[in-house]
Amino acid sequence: MKEAGVPINENPNAYGIPQGTPISAAFSNLYMLDFDIEMSAYCSSIGALYRRYSDDILVVCKLEHARAVEVKIETLLTADVLQISRDKTEVSEFDPSNAALASKRAAQYLGFTFHGDGAAIRPSSLSRQWRKMRRGFRRTRDVATKAIAQGRASKVYTKKLRKRFTSVAARNFSSYARRSAKLFDNEDLILRQLRRFEREVERELLRLKELS
């Protein structure tokens, strides 16, 4: 696809697969299989925990092993003709006996941040959901206002919004957040974030009802 003669998202190489497709994850996991085996064995040897989801790598280890773990990851990635993203590499310290560390950078992994006092939904993930919610309500309000003014409707239909943004549905952000909260020892942080979001959803639903 081109616009004004400029390629858009065009792969300049004669190889590769479309980004974001289901097959991308399958191929990346196949390609990283040997990496996973070697990293898992190495982390086990130093008493560390290794996890990887797509291109997100997490290692929980003693601080004294942190640099060696980074070197090991870089070495194995280089062998697979891959590079680590320096700007996305983070080291977070946790020490139950040192409360001062709790104010330092939290660890981030798969949409969550991990603090000394528990897990929470990552701010960027939460902000994205707030934007989706406000955009969805704004579009519904605009459509409903026009339809009511033209006599094509007498009320605002909010079923889709409720299904998308409230806890009544089995598969949406709220239900996912609640299920996630139950998996962590301290679920209060996530539930506080979620309650604020859900209260705003209910306020927006009431505002829509006033249009009828």
XYZ file of N, CA, C and O in Angstrom:
848
model
N 0.843 -1.186 0.000
C 0.000 0.000 0.000
C 0.887 1.247 0.000
O 1.839 1.337 0.764
N 0.558 2.218 -0.837
C 1.371 3.434 -0.932
C 0.474 4.669 -0.925
O -0.669 4.637 -1.363
N 1.039 5.752 -0.428
C 0.326 7.030 -0.412
C 1.288 8.107 -0.892
O 2.358 8.289 -0.327
N 0.897 8.810 -1.917
C 1.735 9.868 -2.497
C 3.132 9.347 -2.836
O 4.117 10.032 -2.692
N 3.179 8.093 -3.291
C 4.451 7.520 -3.710
C 5.352 7.083 -2.580
O 6.478 6.652 -2.813
N 4.876 7.165 -1.300
C 5.709 6.782 -0.159
C 5.225 5.453 0.406
O 4.043 5.326 0.751
N 6.080 4.442 0.497
C 5.658 3.146 1.047
C 5.235 3.305 2.506
O 5.841 4.050 3.268
N 4.178 2.614 2.910
C 3.694 2.630 4.288
C 3.872 1.253 4.894
O 3.318 0.265 4.401
N 4.648 1.164 5.972
C 4.890 -0.111 6.657
C 5.340 -1.202 5.697
O 4.920 -2.340 5.772
N 6.172 -0.822 4.757
C 6.638 -1.775 3.767
C 7.978 -2.358 4.192
O 8.900 -1.632 4.566
N 8.075 -3.662 4.171
C 9.309 -4.338 4.556
C 10.327 -4.205 3.423
O 10.090 -4.680 2.316
N 11.461 -3.570 3.678
C 12.450 -3.376 2.609
C 13.202 -4.660 2.264
O 13.892 -4.718 1.250
N 13.065 -5.695 3.105
C 13.769 -6.949 2.872
C 12.901 -7.918 2.077
O 11.683 -7.771 1.987
N 13.542 -8.921 1.529
C 12.826 -9.929 0.744
C 12.419 -11.106 1.624
O 12.211 -12.215 1.151
N 12.297 -10.865 2.926
C 11.906 -11.926 3.852
C 11.170 -11.304 5.040
O 11.122 -10.083 5.182
N 10.578 -12.147 5.872
C 9.865 -11.655 7.050
C 8.395 -12.019 7.005
O 7.897 -12.549 6.000
N 7.700 -11.747 8.106
C 6.274 -12.018 8.199
C 5.576 -10.769 8.718
O 6.211 -9.931 9.355
N 4.286 -10.613 8.458
C 3.566 -9.417 8.919
C 3.627 -9.279 10.437
O 3.461 -10.266 11.166
N 3.837 -8.077 10.903
C 3.905 -7.824 12.334
C 2.510 -7.844 12.952
O 1.562 -7.316 12.400
N 2.392 -8.486 14.119
C 1.134 -8.486 14.839
C 0.181 -9.615 14.490
O -0.880 -9.734 15.089
N 0.532 -10.456 13.537
C -0.342 -11.569 13.177
C -0.102 -12.745 14.129
O 0.969 -12.866 14.726
N -1.089 -13.646 14.299
C -0.935 -14.796 15.194
C 0.281 -15.660 14.861
O 0.929 -16.193 15.751
N 0.602 -15.768 13.578
C 1.727 -16.612 13.196
C 3.061 -16.006 13.651
O 4.049 -16.726 13.821
N 3.091 -14.687 13.897
C 4.318 -14.047 14.367
C 4.749 -14.624 15.705
O 5.923 -14.934 15.915
N 3.786 -14.763 16.635
C 4.103 -15.310 17.956
C 4.563 -16.756 17.849
O 5.509 -17.176 18.542
N 3.918 -17.531 16.982
C 4.289 -18.938 16.822
C 5.720 -19.073 16.306
O 6.526 -19.855 16.833
N 6.058 -18.298 15.280
C 7.400 -18.364 14.722
C 8.457 -17.834 15.695
O 9.566 -18.358 15.770
N 8.109 -16.777 16.447
C 9.079 -16.232 17.401
C 9.385 -17.247 18.496
O 10.524 -17.381 18.929
N 8.355 -17.983 18.932
C 8.580 -19.000 19.958
C 9.423 -20.157 19.434
O 10.270 -20.699 20.144
N 9.193 -20.536 18.198
C 10.014 -21.589 17.592
C 11.465 -21.127 17.466
O 12.403 -21.876 17.756
N 11.639 -19.878 17.034
C 12.986 -19.345 16.841
C 13.725 -19.218 18.162
O 14.948 -19.398 18.226
N 12.983 -18.902 19.241
C 13.597 -18.669 20.546
C 13.666 -19.922 21.414
O 14.037 -19.841 22.589
N 13.335 -21.069 20.866
C 13.282 -22.297 21.665
C 14.625 -22.629 22.306
O 14.715 -22.906 23.512
N 15.702 -22.600 21.522
C 17.031 -22.898 22.073
C 17.442 -21.846 23.102
O 18.071 -22.172 24.117
N 17.093 -20.599 22.826
C 17.383 -19.525 23.777
C 16.694 -19.802 25.109
O 17.299 -19.664 26.179
N 15.416 -20.194 25.048
C 14.661 -20.485 26.269
C 15.298 -21.622 27.061
O 15.404 -21.562 28.283
N 15.719 -22.658 26.359
C 16.316 -23.816 27.029
C 17.600 -23.418 27.753
O 17.825 -23.779 28.918
N 18.454 -22.661 27.059
C 19.733 -22.277 27.663
C 19.545 -21.270 28.798
O 20.200 -21.363 29.834
N 18.634 -20.296 28.616
C 18.406 -19.312 29.668
C 17.765 -19.945 30.891
O 18.105 -19.628 32.041
N 16.840 -20.869 30.660
C 16.181 -21.546 31.771
C 17.189 -22.361 32.580
O 17.177 -22.340 33.813
N 18.094 -23.063 31.877
C 19.107 -23.863 32.559
C 20.073 -22.971 33.330
O 20.459 -23.272 34.470
N 20.474 -21.853 32.705
C 21.405 -20.938 33.372
C 20.782 -20.336 34.625
O 21.414 -20.273 35.688
N 19.533 -19.881 34.501
C 18.866 -19.270 35.653
C 18.662 -20.282 36.778
O 18.784 -19.936 37.959
N 18.368 -21.500 36.423
C 18.218 -22.542 37.448
C 19.522 -22.758 38.193
O 19.535 -22.999 39.401
N 20.627 -22.638 37.470
C 21.935 -22.877 38.089
C 22.318 -21.810 39.102
O 23.145 -22.044 39.988
N 21.717 -20.609 38.997
C 22.030 -19.536 39.947
C 20.845 -19.229 40.860
O 20.827 -18.211 41.550
N 19.837 -20.096 40.816
C 18.680 -19.907 41.672
C 17.773 -18.761 41.252
O 17.128 -18.126 42.097
N 17.718 -18.487 39.960
C 16.905 -17.380 39.443
C 15.661 -17.908 38.729
O 15.588 -19.088 38.369
N 14.715 -17.029 38.530
C 13.479 -17.366 37.815
C 13.534 -16.748 36.427
O 13.816 -15.552 36.287
N 13.250 -17.531 35.385
C 13.264 -17.040 34.009
C 11.887 -17.179 33.386
O 11.246 -18.231 33.488
N 11.410 -16.107 32.759
C 10.152 -16.123 32.026
C 10.309 -15.297 30.753
O 11.008 -14.295 30.738
N 9.640 -15.716 29.690
C 9.633 -14.946 28.443
C 8.253 -15.054 27.812
O 7.672 -16.130 27.738
N 7.733 -13.910 27.351
C 6.505 -13.889 26.569
C 6.785 -13.046 25.336
O 6.996 -11.842 25.436
N 6.841 -13.694 24.185
C 7.180 -13.018 22.946
C 8.565 -12.369 23.095
O 9.541 -13.051 23.345
N 8.633 -11.021 23.012
C 9.939 -10.368 23.143
C 10.145 -9.750 24.528
O 11.095 -8.996 24.734
N 9.260 -10.064 25.478
C 9.416 -9.577 26.855
C 10.088 -10.649 27.710
O 9.533 -11.741 27.896
N 11.266 -10.333 28.201
C 12.042 -11.278 29.003
C 12.100 -10.798 30.446
O 12.359 -9.627 30.704
N 11.846 -11.703 31.369
C 11.894 -11.382 32.793
C 12.790 -12.385 33.513
O 12.651 -13.592 33.335
N 13.716 -11.856 34.310
C 14.560 -12.700 35.157
C 14.536 -12.125 36.567
O 14.804 -10.936 36.761
N 14.190 -12.953 37.532
C 14.204 -12.559 38.943
C 15.386 -13.270 39.591
O 15.416 -14.503 39.649
N 16.358 -12.489 40.034
C 17.578 -13.077 40.573
C 18.133 -12.224 41.707
O 17.647 -11.116 41.955
N 19.148 -12.726 42.356
C 19.837 -11.945 43.374
C 20.586 -10.812 42.680
O 21.065 -10.961 41.549
N 20.693 -9.685 43.369
C 21.314 -8.510 42.775
C 22.738 -8.792 42.318
O 23.190 -8.256 41.304
N 23.426 -9.659 43.023
C 24.818 -9.974 42.678
C 24.941 -10.682 41.333
O 26.009 -10.705 40.721
N 23.832 -11.254 40.848
C 23.852 -11.961 39.558
C 23.299 -11.115 38.412
O 23.305 -11.555 37.253
N 22.820 -9.912 38.716
C 22.105 -9.111 37.712
C 22.936 -8.850 36.464
O 22.461 -9.046 35.337
N 24.158 -8.394 36.634
C 24.993 -8.071 35.478
C 25.327 -9.318 34.671
O 25.311 -9.296 33.436
N 25.610 -10.420 35.359
C 25.933 -11.668 34.657
C 24.735 -12.149 33.840
O 24.904 -12.690 32.735
N 23.537 -11.946 34.366
C 22.325 -12.333 33.641
C 22.188 -11.497 32.369
O 21.875 -12.025 31.295
N 22.430 -10.197 32.461
C 22.363 -9.329 31.282
C 23.351 -9.783 30.215
O 23.024 -9.843 29.027
N 24.569 -10.099 30.647
C 25.601 -10.545 29.704
C 25.191 -11.854 29.036
O 25.368 -12.043 27.830
N 24.618 -12.759 29.827
C 24.183 -14.045 29.281
C 23.092 -13.849 28.241
O 23.132 -14.468 27.160
N 22.135 -12.988 28.538
C 21.053 -12.721 27.590
C 21.604 -12.125 26.296
O 21.248 -12.550 25.190
N 22.490 -11.146 26.428
C 23.071 -10.503 25.250
C 23.864 -11.501 24.411
O 23.790 -11.482 23.173
N 24.608 -12.379 25.072
C 25.416 -13.374 24.358
C 24.536 -14.333 23.570
O 24.796 -14.611 22.390
N 23.480 -14.832 24.201
C 22.596 -15.785 23.531
C 21.807 -15.111 22.409
O 21.591 -15.716 21.353
N 21.390 -13.870 22.609
C 20.671 -13.164 21.557
C 21.565 -12.897 20.357
O 21.137 -13.022 19.204
N 22.808 -12.520 20.627
C 23.756 -12.279 19.541
C 23.963 -13.542 18.722
O 24.055 -13.495 17.484
N 24.035 -14.685 19.403
C 24.202 -15.966 18.704
C 23.010 -16.266 17.809
O 23.148 -16.955 16.783
N 21.835 -15.729 18.163
C 20.635 -15.926 17.353
C 20.381 -14.755 16.405
O 19.280 -14.608 15.860
N 21.394 -13.900 16.233
C 21.314 -12.731 15.359
C 20.177 -11.804 15.798
O 19.390 -11.291 14.981
N 20.097 -11.578 17.096
C 19.111 -10.676 17.663
C 19.812 -9.659 18.551
O 20.948 -9.871 18.961
N 19.121 -8.551 18.833
C 19.682 -7.522 19.699
C 18.715 -7.195 20.820
O 17.503 -7.215 20.639
N 19.267 -6.870 21.976
C 18.442 -6.459 23.096
C 18.119 -4.976 22.963
O 18.931 -4.197 22.454
N 16.909 -4.576 23.376
C 16.516 -3.163 23.331
C 17.014 -2.476 24.596
O 16.442 -2.650 25.673
N 18.073 -1.703 24.452
C 18.681 -1.050 25.618
C 17.710 -0.103 26.319
O 17.658 -0.031 27.541
N 16.915 0.629 25.528
C 16.018 1.614 26.123
C 14.848 0.967 26.851
O 14.123 1.622 27.600
N 14.646 -0.337 26.651
C 13.556 -1.035 27.333
C 14.062 -1.982 28.425
O 13.269 -2.670 29.063
N 15.372 -1.999 28.616
C 15.943 -2.872 29.653
C 15.919 -2.162 31.001
O 16.389 -1.036 31.120
N 15.346 -2.812 31.995
C 15.225 -2.222 33.320
C 15.711 -3.205 34.389
O 15.537 -4.413 34.251
N 16.294 -2.649 35.445
C 16.687 -3.433 36.609
C 15.990 -2.834 37.821
O 16.175 -1.653 38.130
N 15.165 -3.621 38.482
C 14.428 -3.163 39.658
C 14.880 -3.949 40.875
O 15.029 -5.172 40.809
N 15.090 -3.237 41.969
C 15.560 -3.874 43.204
C 14.419 -4.024 44.202
O 13.624 -3.105 44.381
N 14.350 -5.192 44.840
C 13.367 -5.444 45.882
C 14.069 -6.063 47.079
O 14.849 -7.005 46.925
N 13.790 -5.525 48.251
C 14.377 -6.046 49.486
C 13.365 -5.838 50.614
O 13.131 -4.699 51.037
N 12.729 -6.910 51.086
C 11.719 -6.778 52.145
C 12.239 -6.080 53.398
O 11.465 -5.477 54.144
N 13.560 -6.150 53.632
C 14.134 -5.541 54.835
C 14.525 -4.079 54.632
O 14.962 -3.420 55.571
N 14.351 -3.576 53.385
C 14.751 -2.202 53.076
C 13.571 -1.465 52.458
O 13.329 -1.538 51.255
N 12.818 -0.745 53.287
C 11.615 -0.053 52.819
C 11.937 1.044 51.814
O 11.100 1.414 50.993
N 13.155 1.579 51.848
C 13.526 2.676 50.948
C 13.487 2.238 49.488
O 13.240 3.046 48.587
N 13.714 0.948 49.227
C 13.724 0.465 47.855
C 12.324 0.473 47.233
O 12.181 0.445 46.025
N 11.309 0.519 48.091
C 9.934 0.498 47.589
C 9.622 1.730 46.753
O 8.722 1.716 45.913
N 10.336 2.815 46.981
C 10.084 4.056 46.241
C 10.832 4.101 44.916
O 10.655 5.029 44.135
N 11.656 3.100 44.654
C 12.414 3.080 43.399
C 11.571 2.489 42.266
O 10.415 2.130 42.446
N 12.155 2.384 41.101
C 11.444 1.935 39.913
C 10.838 0.542 40.106
O 11.501 -0.383 40.548
N 9.575 0.423 39.772
C 8.892 -0.865 39.872
C 9.239 -1.717 38.659
O 9.566 -1.203 37.586
N 9.171 -3.029 38.825
C 9.389 -3.933 37.707
C 8.129 -3.951 36.846
O 7.011 -3.867 37.364
N 8.281 -4.050 35.535
C 7.148 -4.086 34.625
C 7.184 -5.360 33.804
O 8.226 -5.740 33.276
N 6.033 -6.001 33.694
C 5.975 -7.228 32.888
C 4.528 -7.521 32.509
O 3.646 -7.571 33.374
N 4.277 -7.685 31.214
C 2.981 -8.070 30.676
C 1.816 -7.233 31.197
O 0.792 -7.747 31.635
N 1.977 -5.930 31.159
C 0.878 -5.054 31.513
C 0.724 -4.766 32.988
O -0.236 -4.096 33.383
N 1.661 -5.246 33.803
C 1.591 -5.013 35.242
C 2.894 -4.410 35.755
O 3.961 -4.600 35.159
N 2.785 -3.674 36.851
C 3.963 -3.203 37.562
C 4.011 -3.930 38.898
O 2.967 -4.201 39.502
N 5.217 -4.246 39.333
C 5.393 -4.993 40.571
C 6.200 -4.155 41.555
O 7.343 -3.809 41.293
N 5.555 -3.838 42.679
C 6.168 -3.025 43.718
C 6.492 -3.905 44.915
O 6.139 -5.084 44.962
N 7.110 -3.306 45.897
C 7.400 -4.054 47.101
C 6.146 -4.462 47.851
O 6.143 -5.452 48.588
N 5.047 -3.704 47.652
C 3.811 -3.998 48.381
C 2.749 -4.654 47.509
O 1.589 -4.761 47.895
N 3.105 -5.093 46.325
C 2.154 -5.808 45.488
C 2.202 -5.406 44.029
O 3.052 -4.632 43.602
N 1.251 -5.954 43.267
C 1.190 -5.703 41.829
C 0.078 -4.722 41.496
O -0.900 -4.591 42.236
N 0.237 -4.028 40.375
C -0.774 -3.087 39.910
C -0.785 -3.109 38.385
O 0.148 -3.596 37.749
N -1.872 -2.603 37.810
C -1.941 -2.494 36.363
C -1.000 -1.383 35.921
O -0.968 -0.316 36.526
N -0.236 -1.634 34.882
C 0.718 -0.636 34.405
C -0.006 0.641 33.988
O -1.040 0.574 33.311
N 0.488 1.812 34.398
C -0.174 3.085 34.079
C -0.501 3.256 32.605
O -1.585 3.745 32.260
N 0.415 2.853 31.713
C 0.157 3.014 30.279
C -0.999 2.129 29.823
O -1.806 2.530 28.972
N -1.106 0.929 30.391
C -2.212 0.027 30.048
C -3.529 0.592 30.547
O -4.551 0.534 29.854
N -3.505 1.141 31.746
C -4.713 1.724 32.323
C -5.145 2.965 31.548
O -6.331 3.148 31.256
N -4.187 3.807 31.183
C -4.496 5.021 30.417
C -5.102 4.674 29.063
O -6.030 5.352 28.593
N -4.580 3.628 28.436
C -5.118 3.209 27.143
C -6.580 2.783 27.275
O -7.415 3.099 26.419
N -6.907 2.080 28.367
C -8.284 1.660 28.572
C -9.208 2.847 28.854
O -10.340 2.888 28.387
N -8.710 3.826 29.607
C -9.489 5.047 29.849
C -9.773 5.762 28.536
O -10.882 6.251 28.312
N -8.791 5.844 27.651
C -8.990 6.509 26.363
C -10.041 5.767 25.535
O -10.893 6.396 24.887
N -9.974 4.442 25.531
C -10.953 3.648 24.789
C -12.358 3.883 25.336
O -13.327 4.004 24.574
N -12.462 3.919 26.660
C -13.767 4.126 27.288
C -14.348 5.486 26.912
O -15.502 5.598 26.499
N -13.561 6.545 27.050
C -14.051 7.890 26.744
C -14.405 8.022 25.261
O -15.397 8.672 24.913
N -13.586 7.402 24.408
C -13.874 7.468 22.968
C -15.175 6.733 22.646
O -15.992 7.200 21.850
N -15.376 5.575 23.281
C -16.595 4.806 23.040
C -17.843 5.542 23.484
O -18.859 5.571 22.771
N -17.779 6.187 24.651
C -18.931 6.934 25.138
C -19.179 8.174 24.289
O -20.335 8.549 24.046
N -18.123 8.825 23.859
C -18.285 10.027 23.034
C -18.971 9.688 21.712
O -19.873 10.418 21.265
N -18.554 8.589 21.095
C -19.168 8.204 19.826
C -20.642 7.855 20.018
O -21.499 8.237 19.215
N -20.938 7.113 21.089
C -22.328 6.739 21.358
C -23.175 7.972 21.616
O -24.313 8.079 21.137
N -22.633 8.925 22.366
C -23.365 10.158 22.669
C -23.661 10.943 21.392
O -24.775 11.443 21.199
N -22.665 11.040 20.516
C -22.853 11.802 19.275
C -23.924 11.159 18.387
O -24.791 11.848 17.836
N -23.846 9.832 18.257
C -24.812 9.116 17.420
C -26.216 9.216 18.007
O -27.196 9.454 17.292
N -26.321 9.027 19.340
C -27.627 9.063 19.991
C -28.250 10.458 19.929
O -29.459 10.601 19.688
N -27.454 11.473 20.151
C -27.959 12.846 20.117
C -28.547 13.165 18.741
O -29.633 13.760 18.628
N -27.854 12.767 17.707
C -28.333 13.015 16.343
C -29.593 12.219 16.048
O -30.552 12.748 15.450
N -29.625 10.954 16.480
C -30.779 10.096 16.207
C -32.022 10.587 16.933
O -33.133 10.586 16.382
N -31.850 11.018 18.187
C -32.985 11.529 18.960
C -33.503 12.828 18.355
O -34.708 13.058 18.256
N -32.589 13.696 17.951
C -32.976 14.978 17.342
C -33.736 14.771 16.044
O -34.642 15.546 15.706
N -33.423 13.741 15.303
C -34.082 13.462 14.026
C -35.323 12.585 14.190
O -35.979 12.260 13.209
N -35.612 12.185 15.429
C -36.793 11.378 15.690
C -36.620 9.906 15.353
O -37.605 9.156 15.293
N -35.422 9.471 15.109
C -35.176 8.069 14.775
C -34.984 7.196 16.005
O -34.919 5.979 15.915
N -34.875 7.818 17.176
C -34.709 7.065 18.424
C -35.281 7.883 19.572
O -35.382 9.121 19.486
N -35.683 7.184 20.615
C -36.245 7.872 21.777
C -35.377 7.702 23.018
O -35.651 8.298 24.058
N -34.332 6.883 22.901
C -33.429 6.666 24.032
C -32.050 6.260 23.538
O -31.857 5.974 22.347
N -31.128 6.228 24.468
C -29.746 5.836 24.138
C -29.571 4.363 24.471
O -29.903 3.923 25.580
N -29.051 3.607 23.532
C -28.823 2.182 23.758
C -27.387 1.986 24.280
O -26.414 2.327 23.613
N -27.297 1.448 25.492
C -25.985 1.330 26.159
C -25.540 -0.111 26.377
O -24.575 -0.361 27.089
N -26.235 -1.066 25.782
C -25.914 -2.480 26.014
C -24.471 -2.808 25.630
O -23.753 -3.482 26.367
N -24.048 -2.308 24.469
C -22.687 -2.600 24.008
C -21.649 -1.973 24.932
O -20.606 -2.570 25.206
N -21.926 -0.752 25.401
C -20.986 -0.090 26.304
C -20.874 -0.838 27.628
O -19.787 -0.985 28.178
N -22.017 -1.299 28.148
C -21.994 -2.069 29.397
C -21.208 -3.364 29.226
O -20.440 -3.765 30.095
N -21.410 -4.009 28.094
C -20.715 -5.261 27.838
C -19.215 -5.046 27.686
O -18.403 -5.886 28.070
N -18.855 -3.886 27.155
C -17.439 -3.613 26.886
C -16.689 -3.067 28.098
O -15.504 -3.356 28.282
N -17.385 -2.284 28.943
C -16.648 -1.555 29.979
C -17.082 -1.825 31.425
O -16.496 -1.245 32.338
N -18.094 -2.653 31.666
C -18.477 -2.955 33.043
C -18.165 -4.410 33.362
O -17.833 -5.197 32.479
N -18.324 -4.764 34.622
C -17.970 -6.111 35.069
C -19.043 -7.143 34.759
O -18.910 -8.308 35.131
N -20.131 -6.748 34.064
C -21.195 -7.703 33.771
C -20.766 -8.711 32.705
O -21.307 -9.813 32.636
N -19.801 -8.333 31.894
C -19.338 -9.229 30.835
C -18.252 -10.166 31.352
O -17.543 -9.868 32.304
N -18.140 -11.309 30.700
C -17.161 -12.307 31.134
C -15.779 -12.039 30.551
O -14.776 -12.483 31.110
N -15.730 -11.326 29.433
C -14.447 -11.119 28.764
C -14.278 -9.649 28.372
O -14.646 -9.258 27.259
N -13.777 -8.842 29.282
C -13.414 -7.466 28.979
C -12.341 -7.017 29.974
O -11.846 -7.815 30.768
N -12.008 -5.747 29.936
C -10.929 -5.247 30.786
C -11.227 -5.438 32.266
O -10.374 -5.884 33.039
N -12.453 -5.126 32.693
C -12.808 -5.227 34.111
C -12.730 -6.655 34.607
O -12.188 -6.937 35.681
N -13.284 -7.585 33.840
C -13.266 -8.977 34.275
C -11.836 -9.525 34.280
O -11.452 -10.291 35.168
N -11.039 -9.108 33.287
C -9.638 -9.537 33.241
C -8.867 -9.013 34.455
O -8.094 -9.735 35.084
N -9.104 -7.736 34.789
C -8.413 -7.136 35.932
C -8.803 -7.837 37.232
O -7.966 -8.073 38.104
N -10.078 -8.173 37.384
C -10.534 -8.845 38.604
C -9.940 -10.254 38.714
O -9.542 -10.685 39.795
N -9.876 -10.960 37.609
C -9.264 -12.298 37.627
C -7.785 -12.188 37.969
O -7.246 -13.008 38.726
N -7.124 -11.177 37.405
C -5.700 -10.989 37.666
C -5.453 -10.660 39.132
O -4.506 -11.160 39.740
N -6.317 -9.811 39.696
C -6.152 -9.403 41.094
C -6.191 -10.604 42.023
O -5.462 -10.663 43.020
N -7.024 -11.576 41.706
C -7.151 -12.754 42.565
C -5.884 -13.617 42.559
O -5.649 -14.394 43.492
N -5.082 -13.485 41.512
C -3.870 -14.294 41.406
C -2.712 -13.742 42.224
O -1.748 -14.456 42.493
N -2.796 -12.463 42.620
C -1.732 -11.845 43.398
C -2.076 -11.875 44.880
O -3.238 -11.801 45.276
N -1.037 -11.973 45.707
C -1.250 -12.027 47.156
C -1.939 -10.768 47.672
O -2.780 -10.822 48.555
N -1.546 -9.615 47.123
C -2.138 -8.351 47.545
C -2.904 -7.767 46.357
O -2.324 -7.168 45.467
N -4.230 -7.960 46.355
C -5.024 -7.544 45.204
C -5.594 -6.144 45.336
O -6.237 -5.638 44.415
N -5.347 -5.469 46.470
C -5.954 -4.164 46.722
C -5.548 -3.111 45.700
O -6.363 -2.266 45.300
N -4.276 -3.108 45.284
C -3.814 -2.083 44.352
C -4.587 -2.139 43.040
O -5.033 -1.107 42.514
N -4.759 -3.326 42.493
C -5.476 -3.477 41.227
C -6.943 -3.126 41.395
O -7.534 -2.442 40.555
N -7.555 -3.576 42.498
C -8.971 -3.302 42.715
C -9.234 -1.815 42.893
O -10.272 -1.309 42.459
N -8.310 -1.079 43.523
C -8.486 0.365 43.664
C -8.456 1.039 42.295
O -9.251 1.955 42.014
N -7.518 0.604 41.448
C -7.450 1.160 40.098
C -8.745 0.872 39.340
O -9.271 1.732 38.630
N -9.235 -0.347 39.480
C -10.417 -0.778 38.743
C -11.678 -0.068 39.221
O -12.524 0.326 38.411
N -11.813 0.109 40.538
C -13.006 0.778 41.069
C -13.122 2.207 40.556
O -14.223 2.684 40.252
N -12.010 2.903 40.484
C -12.032 4.274 39.969
C -12.500 4.287 38.515
O -13.301 5.137 38.119
N -12.008 3.347 37.737
C -12.401 3.240 36.335
C -13.887 2.907 36.228
O -14.625 3.536 35.451
N -14.362 1.949 37.008
C -15.751 1.518 36.930
C -16.711 2.599 37.435
O -17.827 2.722 36.925
N -16.291 3.389 38.440
C -17.133 4.495 38.902
C -17.337 5.526 37.793
O -18.428 6.061 37.607
N -16.260 5.791 37.029
C -16.366 6.745 35.934
C -17.258 6.193 34.825
O -18.024 6.951 34.202
N -17.193 4.891 34.583
C -18.074 4.273 33.586
C -19.528 4.449 33.987
O -20.384 4.800 33.157
N -19.843 4.227 35.263
C -21.225 4.382 35.733
C -21.682 5.833 35.614
O -22.837 6.098 35.273
N -20.792 6.783 35.884
C -21.151 8.199 35.735
C -21.455 8.522 34.277
O -22.401 9.268 33.967
N -20.647 7.977 33.369
C -20.871 8.225 31.944
C -22.189 7.596 31.487
O -22.904 8.162 30.645
N -22.533 6.428 32.031
C -23.795 5.792 31.680
C -24.968 6.641 32.137
O -25.990 6.753 31.433
N -24.873 7.244 33.317
C -25.935 8.113 33.805
C -26.083 9.348 32.935
O -27.203 9.807 32.663
N -24.968 9.888 32.472
C -25.022 11.060 31.597
C -25.719 10.724 30.273
O -26.479 11.541 29.732
N -25.466 9.524 29.769
C -26.134 9.095 28.537
C -27.636 8.928 28.767
O -28.447 9.249 27.900
N -28.006 8.414 29.924
C -29.411 8.191 30.245
C -30.183 9.508 30.265
O -31.373 9.553 29.934
N -29.508 10.587 30.639
C -30.145 11.888 30.706
C -30.540 12.419 29.318
O -31.364 13.328 29.201
N -29.935 11.850 28.264
C -30.274 12.276 26.908
C -31.650 11.777 26.462
O -32.267 12.334 25.558
N -32.121 10.697 27.096
C -33.388 10.071 26.677
C -34.574 10.959 27.008
O -34.576 11.661 28.021
